[in-house]
Amino acid sequence: MAFDFKKVVTDRTSDGKSVFAEETRLEPSTVMAMPGSELFNIWGTDDGTPFVGAGDNPATVPFPFFPGPGGTRFIIVRFAPDSTPPADAGVDEIVAEAEQKQPGLIGVFEPDTPGMHTTDSIDYGVCVDGEIWLELDDGSEVHVTPGTCVVQQGTRHGWRNRTDRHCTMVYVLVGAERKSG
């Protein structure tokens, strides 16, 4: 399925009238750390409690990639097949490029267990195209297909695309504080 990714943002004027504040075609970000995959940073809010105010039209806050407590991120990820050849670059170059294009993304990933990561966020995800497997730290997996909704509650996990085509996932990340104990 081909997508033409577009962002439409609404706002209110100072007198309370609803308006379209932005309509933009989205361009993907690609990083060597995820060969063949595409990330679309749609919108983000500051950490803390987001608010809506007439005519404020706040700018998006897409970075750091993972929000702090109370912050949000709205993203689309098109996962390339796991069989996509790795980037032809050194580790330092791959990390530097990812940090430049998607600040805060790479730091959560485990260097010794590719793809596995843990974030301090509640992530709402829905598969809109393709298929992928969600793996947890004990090796258990679930097959995610179009229409599957995932609620990720700060657990250690990885996404595995074992097919020969891209899988498109849409996510809303909500920054949270991890409970101790």
XYZ file of C-alpha atoms in Angstrom:
181
model
C 0.000 0.000 0.000
C 1.430 3.363 -0.996
C 1.038 6.290 1.374
C 1.255 10.001 0.735
C 2.031 11.156 4.267
C 0.576 14.557 5.048
C 0.188 16.530 8.285
C -2.840 18.735 8.951
C -2.746 20.892 12.102
C -5.704 22.854 13.421
C -5.733 25.744 15.893
C -8.022 28.484 17.139
C -7.720 32.187 16.582
C -7.664 34.593 19.519
C -11.418 35.084 19.057
C -12.025 31.285 19.231
C -12.562 30.468 15.527
C -11.251 27.077 14.401
C -8.687 27.310 11.582
C -6.255 25.139 9.666
C -2.838 26.230 10.882
C -0.736 23.923 8.711
C -1.012 21.429 5.868
C 2.310 19.876 4.911
C 3.536 16.859 2.983
C 5.734 14.807 5.309
C 9.235 13.841 4.261
C 10.812 10.785 5.858
C 13.976 10.770 7.878
C 16.264 7.830 7.230
C 19.097 6.778 9.506
C 21.833 4.240 8.847
C 21.065 2.658 12.221
C 17.782 1.423 10.702
C 18.754 0.543 7.095
C 15.899 0.977 4.635
C 13.465 2.202 7.308
C 11.786 5.595 7.364
C 10.709 7.751 10.303
C 8.129 10.515 10.091
C 8.150 12.950 13.033
C 4.611 14.321 12.888
C 4.138 16.263 16.108
C 5.405 16.562 19.653
C 4.621 18.506 22.787
C 6.828 19.773 25.591
C 7.252 17.730 28.737
C 4.677 18.493 31.412
C 0.988 18.884 30.874
C 0.088 19.861 27.302
C -2.513 22.583 27.008
C -4.652 24.107 24.318
C -5.025 27.847 24.156
C -6.767 30.079 21.675
C -4.374 31.269 19.006
C -1.275 29.872 20.688
C -0.437 27.663 17.682
C 2.579 26.169 19.492
C 5.349 24.761 17.347
C 5.984 21.042 17.326
C 8.624 19.658 19.708
C 9.842 16.488 17.963
C 13.055 16.002 19.943
C 14.470 14.438 21.930
C 12.905 11.483 20.126
C 11.445 10.042 23.344
C 9.489 12.583 25.422
C 9.996 13.225 29.119
C 7.118 12.870 31.606
C 3.956 14.450 30.211
C 5.468 15.129 26.799
C 4.150 13.468 23.660
C 5.398 12.393 20.255
C 3.322 11.361 17.230
C 5.390 9.347 14.734
C 5.125 6.921 11.851
C 7.793 4.266 11.345
C 8.119 2.236 8.159
C 10.212 -0.751 9.231
C 12.306 -2.263 6.449
C 12.622 -6.045 6.296
C 15.237 -7.439 8.681
C 17.001 -8.814 5.586
C 17.862 -5.275 4.402
C 21.669 -5.079 4.151
C 23.307 -3.136 7.000
C 24.745 0.286 6.370
C 28.248 0.302 4.941
C 29.679 2.494 7.688
C 31.404 2.245 11.026
C 29.488 2.177 14.299
C 30.655 5.661 15.312
C 29.484 7.113 11.986
C 26.095 5.357 12.248
C 25.523 6.597 15.816
C 26.605 10.162 14.972
C 24.305 10.301 11.940
C 21.332 8.917 13.906
C 21.905 11.384 16.745
C 22.091 14.259 14.249
C 18.882 13.281 12.378
C 16.857 11.810 15.281
C 18.292 13.184 18.562
C 17.672 10.848 21.488
C 16.723 7.792 19.416
C 19.853 5.641 19.623
C 20.622 6.024 23.340
C 17.843 3.631 24.411
C 19.013 0.749 22.213
C 21.185 -2.035 23.615
C 24.480 -2.370 21.722
C 24.815 -6.094 22.498
C 21.219 -7.043 21.590
C 20.280 -5.386 18.274
C 16.857 -3.774 18.244
C 16.098 -4.344 21.933
C 15.303 -1.208 23.916
C 13.397 0.150 26.898
C 11.849 3.607 27.168
C 10.209 5.584 29.950
C 7.011 6.053 27.988
C 3.599 4.615 27.301
C 3.502 3.921 23.562
C 0.271 3.449 21.643
C 0.916 1.777 18.294
C -1.235 0.553 15.444
C -0.126 -1.457 12.428
C -1.564 0.092 9.268
C 0.300 -1.920 6.626
C 2.483 -5.026 6.456
C 3.349 -7.234 9.380
C 5.951 -7.357 12.128
C 6.733 -9.316 15.273
C 6.939 -7.689 18.721
C 9.526 -9.472 20.866
C 9.808 -9.115 24.657
C 12.877 -9.654 26.827
C 12.107 -13.336 27.522
C 11.923 -14.100 23.784
C 8.135 -14.320 23.671
C 6.604 -12.772 20.561
C 3.299 -11.666 19.084
C 2.585 -11.351 15.359
C 1.347 -7.815 14.580
C -0.796 -7.359 11.442
C -2.871 -4.455 10.068
C -5.399 -3.338 12.655
C -3.422 -4.685 15.613
C -3.157 -2.085 18.380
C -0.248 -2.312 20.823
C 0.034 -0.611 24.215
C 3.695 -0.681 25.236
C 4.128 0.154 28.939
C 7.844 0.790 29.309
C 8.834 -2.841 28.751
C 12.023 -4.097 27.125
C 11.187 -5.021 23.542
C 12.239 -5.136 19.902
C 10.462 -5.039 16.544
C 11.319 -7.791 14.009
C 10.206 -7.517 10.390
C 10.735 -11.037 9.049
C 8.877 -10.379 5.804
C 10.121 -9.149 2.451
C 8.214 -5.837 2.559
C 7.950 -2.753 4.753
C 5.657 -2.632 7.786
C 4.080 0.721 8.655
C 3.343 1.432 12.317
C 1.792 4.627 13.716
C 2.720 5.548 17.297
C 1.812 8.069 19.955
C 4.451 8.148 22.705
C 3.564 9.639 26.084
C 6.491 10.308 28.411
C 6.082 8.716 31.844
C 7.966 8.143 35.066
C 9.048 4.586 35.801
C 7.777 3.201 39.110
C 10.476 1.809 41.364
C 10.105 -1.713 42.708
